Coordinates of C-alpha atoms in Angstrom, one line a residue:
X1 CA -35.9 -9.8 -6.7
X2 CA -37.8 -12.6 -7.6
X3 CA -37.8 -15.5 -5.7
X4 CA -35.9 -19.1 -7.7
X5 CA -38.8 -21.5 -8.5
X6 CA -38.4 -24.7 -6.2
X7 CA -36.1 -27.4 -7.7
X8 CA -38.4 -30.3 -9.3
X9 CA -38.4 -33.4 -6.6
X10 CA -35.8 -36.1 -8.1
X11 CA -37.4 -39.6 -9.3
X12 CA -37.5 -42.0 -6.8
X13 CA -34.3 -44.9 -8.0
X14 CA -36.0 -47.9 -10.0
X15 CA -34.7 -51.6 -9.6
X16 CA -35.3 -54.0 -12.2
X17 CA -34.8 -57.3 -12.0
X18 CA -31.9 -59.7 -13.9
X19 CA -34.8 -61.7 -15.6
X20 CA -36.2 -58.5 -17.5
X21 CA -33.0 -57.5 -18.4
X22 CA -32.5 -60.8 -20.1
X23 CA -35.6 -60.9 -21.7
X24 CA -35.5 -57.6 -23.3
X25 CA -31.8 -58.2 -24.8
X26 CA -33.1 -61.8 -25.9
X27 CA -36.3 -59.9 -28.0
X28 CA -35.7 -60.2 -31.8
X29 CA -34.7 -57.2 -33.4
X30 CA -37.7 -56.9 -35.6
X31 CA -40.2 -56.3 -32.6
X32 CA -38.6 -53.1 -32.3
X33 CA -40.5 -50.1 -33.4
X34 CA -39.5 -48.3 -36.6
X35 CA -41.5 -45.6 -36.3
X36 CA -41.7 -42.6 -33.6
X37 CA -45.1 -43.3 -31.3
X38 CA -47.7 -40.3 -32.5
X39 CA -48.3 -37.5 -29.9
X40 CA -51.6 -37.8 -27.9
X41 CA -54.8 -35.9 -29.3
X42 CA -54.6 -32.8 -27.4
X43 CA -58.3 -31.9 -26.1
X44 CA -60.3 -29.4 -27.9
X45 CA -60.1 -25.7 -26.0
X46 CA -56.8 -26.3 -24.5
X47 CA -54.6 -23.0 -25.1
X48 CA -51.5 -23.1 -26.3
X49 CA -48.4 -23.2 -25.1
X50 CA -46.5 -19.6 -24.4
X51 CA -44.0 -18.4 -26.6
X52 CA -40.4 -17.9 -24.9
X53 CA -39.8 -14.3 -24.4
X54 CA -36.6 -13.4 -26.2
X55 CA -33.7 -12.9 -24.8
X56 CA -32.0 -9.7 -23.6
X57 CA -29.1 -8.5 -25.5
X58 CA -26.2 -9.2 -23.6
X59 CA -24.0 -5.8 -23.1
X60 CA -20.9 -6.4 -23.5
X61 CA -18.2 -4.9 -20.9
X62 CA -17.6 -1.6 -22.1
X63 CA -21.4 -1.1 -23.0
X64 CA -22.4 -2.1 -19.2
X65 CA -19.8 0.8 -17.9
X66 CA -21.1 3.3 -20.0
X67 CA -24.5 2.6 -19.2
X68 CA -23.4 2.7 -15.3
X69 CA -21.6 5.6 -15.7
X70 CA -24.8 7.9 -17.7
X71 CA -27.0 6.4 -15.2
X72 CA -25.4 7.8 -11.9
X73 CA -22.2 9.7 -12.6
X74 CA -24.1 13.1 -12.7
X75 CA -26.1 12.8 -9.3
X76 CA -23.0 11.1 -7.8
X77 CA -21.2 14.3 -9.0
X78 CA -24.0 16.1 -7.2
X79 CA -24.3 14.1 -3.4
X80 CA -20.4 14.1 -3.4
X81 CA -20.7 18.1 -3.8
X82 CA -23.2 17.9 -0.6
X83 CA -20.4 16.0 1.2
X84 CA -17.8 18.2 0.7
X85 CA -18.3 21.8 -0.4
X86 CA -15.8 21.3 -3.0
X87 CA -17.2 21.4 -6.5
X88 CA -13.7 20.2 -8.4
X89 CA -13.1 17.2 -5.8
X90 CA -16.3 16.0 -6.4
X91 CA -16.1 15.7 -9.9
X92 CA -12.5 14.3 -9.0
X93 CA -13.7 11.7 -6.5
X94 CA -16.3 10.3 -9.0
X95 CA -14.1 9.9 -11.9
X96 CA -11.7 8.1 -9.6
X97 CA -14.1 5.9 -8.1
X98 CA -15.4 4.7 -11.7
X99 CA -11.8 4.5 -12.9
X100 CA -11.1 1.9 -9.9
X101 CA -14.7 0.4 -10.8
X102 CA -13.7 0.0 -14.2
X103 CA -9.9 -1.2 -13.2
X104 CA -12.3 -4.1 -11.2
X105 CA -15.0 -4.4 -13.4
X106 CA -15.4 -8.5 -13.0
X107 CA -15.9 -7.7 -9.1
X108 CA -18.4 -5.0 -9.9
X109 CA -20.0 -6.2 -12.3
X110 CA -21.8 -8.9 -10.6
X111 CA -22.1 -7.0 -7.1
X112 CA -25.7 -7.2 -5.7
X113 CA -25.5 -2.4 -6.2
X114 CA -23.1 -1.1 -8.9
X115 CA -24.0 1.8 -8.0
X116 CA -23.8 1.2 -4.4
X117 CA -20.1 0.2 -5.0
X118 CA -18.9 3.3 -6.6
X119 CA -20.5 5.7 -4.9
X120 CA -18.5 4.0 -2.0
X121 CA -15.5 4.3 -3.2
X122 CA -16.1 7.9 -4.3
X123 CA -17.1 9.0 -0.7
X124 CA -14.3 7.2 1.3
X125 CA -11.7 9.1 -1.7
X126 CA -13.9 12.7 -1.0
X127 CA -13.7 12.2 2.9
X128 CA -9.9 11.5 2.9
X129 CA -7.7 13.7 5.0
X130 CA -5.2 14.3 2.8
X131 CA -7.0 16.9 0.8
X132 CA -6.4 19.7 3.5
X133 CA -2.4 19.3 2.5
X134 CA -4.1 20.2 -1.3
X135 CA -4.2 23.6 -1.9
X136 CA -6.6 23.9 -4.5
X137 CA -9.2 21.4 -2.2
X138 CA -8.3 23.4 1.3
X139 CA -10.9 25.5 1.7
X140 CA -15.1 24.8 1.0
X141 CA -16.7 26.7 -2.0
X142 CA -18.4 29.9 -1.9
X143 CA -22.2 29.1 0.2
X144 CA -25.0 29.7 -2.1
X145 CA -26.7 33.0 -1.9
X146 CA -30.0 32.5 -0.8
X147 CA -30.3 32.2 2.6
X148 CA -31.9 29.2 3.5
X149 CA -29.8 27.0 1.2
X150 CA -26.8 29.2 2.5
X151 CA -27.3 27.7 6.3
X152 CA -28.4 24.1 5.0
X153 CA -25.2 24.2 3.3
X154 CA -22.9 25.6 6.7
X155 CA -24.9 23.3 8.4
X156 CA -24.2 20.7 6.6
X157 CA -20.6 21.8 6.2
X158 CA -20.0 21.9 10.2
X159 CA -20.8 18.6 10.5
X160 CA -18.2 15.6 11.5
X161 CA -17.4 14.0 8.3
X162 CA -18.8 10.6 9.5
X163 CA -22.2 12.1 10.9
X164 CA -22.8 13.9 7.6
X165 CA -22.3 11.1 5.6
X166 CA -25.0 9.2 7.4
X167 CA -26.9 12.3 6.9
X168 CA -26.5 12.3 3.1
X169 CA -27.2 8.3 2.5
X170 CA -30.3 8.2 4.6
X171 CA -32.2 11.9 4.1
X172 CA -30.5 12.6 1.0
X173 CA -29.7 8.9 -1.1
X174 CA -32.7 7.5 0.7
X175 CA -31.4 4.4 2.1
X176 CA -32.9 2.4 5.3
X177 CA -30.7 2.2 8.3
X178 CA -29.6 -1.1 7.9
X179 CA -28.0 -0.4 4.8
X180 CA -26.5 3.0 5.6
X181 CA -24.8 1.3 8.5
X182 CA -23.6 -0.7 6.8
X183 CA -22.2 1.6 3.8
X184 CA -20.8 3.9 6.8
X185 CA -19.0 0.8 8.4
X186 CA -21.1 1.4 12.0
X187 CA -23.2 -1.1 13.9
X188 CA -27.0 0.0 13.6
X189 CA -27.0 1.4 16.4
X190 CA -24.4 3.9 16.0
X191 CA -26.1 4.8 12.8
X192 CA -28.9 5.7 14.3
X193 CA -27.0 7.9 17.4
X194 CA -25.3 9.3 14.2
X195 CA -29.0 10.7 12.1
X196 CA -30.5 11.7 15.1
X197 CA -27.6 14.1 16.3
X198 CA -26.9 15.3 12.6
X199 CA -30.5 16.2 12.2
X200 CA -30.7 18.2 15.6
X201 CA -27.5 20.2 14.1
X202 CA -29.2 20.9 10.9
X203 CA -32.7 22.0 13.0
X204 CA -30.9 24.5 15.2
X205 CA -30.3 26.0 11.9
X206 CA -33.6 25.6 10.1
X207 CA -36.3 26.2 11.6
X208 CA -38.9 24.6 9.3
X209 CA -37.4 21.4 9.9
X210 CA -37.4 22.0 14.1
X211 CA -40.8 22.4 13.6
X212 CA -41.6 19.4 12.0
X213 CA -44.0 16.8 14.2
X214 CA -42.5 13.1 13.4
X215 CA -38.8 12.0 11.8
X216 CA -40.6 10.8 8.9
X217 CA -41.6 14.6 8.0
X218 CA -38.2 15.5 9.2
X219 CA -36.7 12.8 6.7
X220 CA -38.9 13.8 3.8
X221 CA -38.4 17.7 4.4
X222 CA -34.5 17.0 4.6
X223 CA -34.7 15.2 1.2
X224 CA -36.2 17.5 -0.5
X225 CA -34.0 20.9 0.7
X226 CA -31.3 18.5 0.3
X227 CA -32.2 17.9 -3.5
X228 CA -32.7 21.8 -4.5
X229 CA -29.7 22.5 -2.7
X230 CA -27.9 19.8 -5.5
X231 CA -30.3 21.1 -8.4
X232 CA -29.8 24.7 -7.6
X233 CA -25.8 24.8 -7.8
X234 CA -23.7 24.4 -10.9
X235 CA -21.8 21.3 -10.3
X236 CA -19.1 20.8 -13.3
X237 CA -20.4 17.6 -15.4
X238 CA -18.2 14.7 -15.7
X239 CA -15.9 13.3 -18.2
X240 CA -17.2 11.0 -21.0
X241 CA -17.5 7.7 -19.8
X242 CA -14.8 6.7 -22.7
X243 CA -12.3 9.1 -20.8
X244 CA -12.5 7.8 -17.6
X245 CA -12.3 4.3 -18.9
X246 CA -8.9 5.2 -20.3
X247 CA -7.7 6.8 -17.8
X248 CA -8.4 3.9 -15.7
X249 CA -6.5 2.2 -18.2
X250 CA -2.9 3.9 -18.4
X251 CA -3.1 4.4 -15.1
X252 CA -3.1 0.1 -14.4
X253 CA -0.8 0.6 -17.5
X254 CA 1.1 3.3 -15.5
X255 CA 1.7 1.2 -12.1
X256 CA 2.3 -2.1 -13.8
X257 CA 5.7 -0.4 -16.0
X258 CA 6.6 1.2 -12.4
X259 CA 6.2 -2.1 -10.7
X260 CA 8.3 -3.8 -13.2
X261 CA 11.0 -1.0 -13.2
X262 CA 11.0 -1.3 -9.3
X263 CA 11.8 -5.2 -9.8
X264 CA 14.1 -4.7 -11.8
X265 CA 15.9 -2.1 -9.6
X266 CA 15.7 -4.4 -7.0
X267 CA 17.1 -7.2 -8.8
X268 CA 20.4 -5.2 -10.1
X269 CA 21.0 -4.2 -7.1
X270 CA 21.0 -7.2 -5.6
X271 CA 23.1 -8.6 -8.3
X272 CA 25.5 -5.9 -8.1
X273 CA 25.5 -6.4 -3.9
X274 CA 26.5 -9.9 -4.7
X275 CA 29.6 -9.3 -7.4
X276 CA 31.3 -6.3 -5.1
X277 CA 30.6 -8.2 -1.8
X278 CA 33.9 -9.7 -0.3
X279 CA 33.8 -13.8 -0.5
X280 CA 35.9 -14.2 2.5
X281 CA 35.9 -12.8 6.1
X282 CA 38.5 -10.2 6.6
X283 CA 39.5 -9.6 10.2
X284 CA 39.6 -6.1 10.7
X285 CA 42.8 -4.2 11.9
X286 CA 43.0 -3.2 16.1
X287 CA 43.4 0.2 17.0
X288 CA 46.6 1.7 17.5
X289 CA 47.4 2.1 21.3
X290 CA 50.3 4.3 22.8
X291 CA 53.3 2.1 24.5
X292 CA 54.6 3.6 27.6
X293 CA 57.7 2.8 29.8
X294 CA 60.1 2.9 26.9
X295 CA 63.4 5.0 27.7
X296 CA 64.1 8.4 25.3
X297 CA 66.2 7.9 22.1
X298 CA 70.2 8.2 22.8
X299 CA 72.5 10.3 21.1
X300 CA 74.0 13.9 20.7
X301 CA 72.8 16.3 22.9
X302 CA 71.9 19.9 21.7
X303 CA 74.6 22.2 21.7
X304 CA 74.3 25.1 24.0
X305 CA 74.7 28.9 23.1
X306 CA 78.0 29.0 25.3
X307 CA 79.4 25.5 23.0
X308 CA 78.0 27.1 19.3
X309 CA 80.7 30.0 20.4
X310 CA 83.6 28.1 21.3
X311 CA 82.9 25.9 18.2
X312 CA 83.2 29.1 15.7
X313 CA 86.1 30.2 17.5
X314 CA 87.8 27.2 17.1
X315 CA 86.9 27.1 13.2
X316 CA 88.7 30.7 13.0
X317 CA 91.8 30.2 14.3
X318 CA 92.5 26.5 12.6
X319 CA 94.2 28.2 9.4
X320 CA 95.4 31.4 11.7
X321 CA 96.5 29.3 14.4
X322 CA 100.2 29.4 16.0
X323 CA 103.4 28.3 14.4
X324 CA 104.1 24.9 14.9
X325 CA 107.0 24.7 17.1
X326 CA 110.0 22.8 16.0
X327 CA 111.6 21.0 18.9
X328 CA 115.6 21.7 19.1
X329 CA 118.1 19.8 20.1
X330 CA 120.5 20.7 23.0

């Protein structure tokens, strides 16, 4: 980037005195020029001034995020498919990161690398864990057929996730370390610890690159299988950058009608918590407790078998009973 031309110095503050002041707002009207003061000769083989260059057109939004998206969605598609094995999530991963570019697009728009952004957010969404719970993303495509591209890609493949993406962004993107280090969210250092063991992985599995005399050659070598590896295999194209844009949209669409039905949800429940809530305290009732000490209920005892005989007896013989005996008199 070009470096901003220094600021012209400011003019050093002026005083003038009271007496000038009143002598210029005493001068007669009439003294004053009516005419403009004519420009001074300009001298003879002096070239003229340079015409200002016109100005770019300015793009609007949706122009800039088409021309984004043509620009690096199809090599994006490509490293994403080096990083995971997985044609369909690669596609997948890009569109999602542009959708979530588009859904930010003041933020992105005026970052230093557009392109650094997205393809970002596309590798943090490829790397996440949660696509080994995915059926469809569980298992790696089938390796290429030709054998050398067959162990770059297993090599590549049975690398730690982190240690492959440093791999990628500085042999593959072509980034310094500084920057991948930053990308990758590692100190320098670590960056560095990360590329060196990645690239003696890959070299126990190529032998060309084992061979190789300096890093630089091992850099350049790695860059270049890693491109035909990405040229040589079919990687599904994108969506049309329209697409993904309106996707982006219904999907803010999406979450903003969800957030507002969750608020509302919330609210009528609150409000219906507040009309069936009791307005005054109610002390609840003890538990019942069994009284002891309390002498057994009086009354008539159960008859016996012996007293349930005399008893029918007796109800036998009241009708069938005796005469009554008349007493007589002597």
């Amino acid at each position: 980037p070009k470096r901003p031309a220094p600021a012209a110095p400011e003019a050093a503050p002026v005083s003038v005195a009271p007496e000038a002041v009143a002598q210029v707002s005493a001068a007669p009207a009439a003294e004053a020029p009516t005419s403009a003061p004519e420009p001074a000769p300009v001298p003879a083989g002096t070239p003229p001034p340079p015409e200002a260059e016109p100005a770019a057109p300015r793009l609007s939004p949706d122009e800039a995020f088409d021309a984004l998206y043509a620009h690096s969605a199809p090599g994006l598609v490509r490293q994403t498919y080096l990083l995971t094995g997985r044609r369909s999530l690669a596609r997948e991963s890009v569109e999602r990161a542009f959708q979530l570019a588009w859904h930010r697009w003041p933020e992105v728009a005026v970052d230093r690398d557009p392109a650094g952004w997205v393809r970002a957010a596309a590798y943090e969404y490829a790397m996440s864990p949660w696509h080994r719970l995915r059926r469809v993303h569980r298992h790696p495509d089938a390796p290429p057929s030709e054998p050398a591209r067959r162990a770059l890609f297993e090599a590549l493949l049975d690398l730690p996730p982190a240690y492959r993406r440093t791999l990628l962004l500085y042999d593959g993107v072509g980034l310094d370390l500084p920057e991948t280090a930053a990308e990758t969210e590692a100190s320098t250092p670590a960056a560095a610890g990360r590329l060196e063991v990645a690239r003696a992985a890959v070299a126990e599995r190529l032998p060309e690159l084992a061979a190789a005399a300096s890093p630089a050659e091992q850099s350049e070598l790695l860059q270049d299988r890693l491109g035909g590896l990405a040229r040589a295999e079919h990687v599904p194209s994108p969506s049309p950058a329209r697409t993904v844009r309106t996707g982006s949209e219904d999907k803010a669409r999406l979450w903003t009608r969800a957030a507002i039905a969750f608020v509302a949800l919330l609210i009528g429940a609150t409000a219906l918590t507040l009309h069936t809530a009791p307005t005054h305290y109610e002390q609840p009732l003890s538990p019942p407790e069994r009284v002891g000490g309390v002498p057994p209920r009086g009354g008539p005892q159960k008859l016996t078998p012996q007293d349930v005989r005399l008893q029918k007896v007796l109800k036998e013989q009241l009708a069938h009973g005796p005469e009554r005996l008349v007493p007589r008199i002597p």
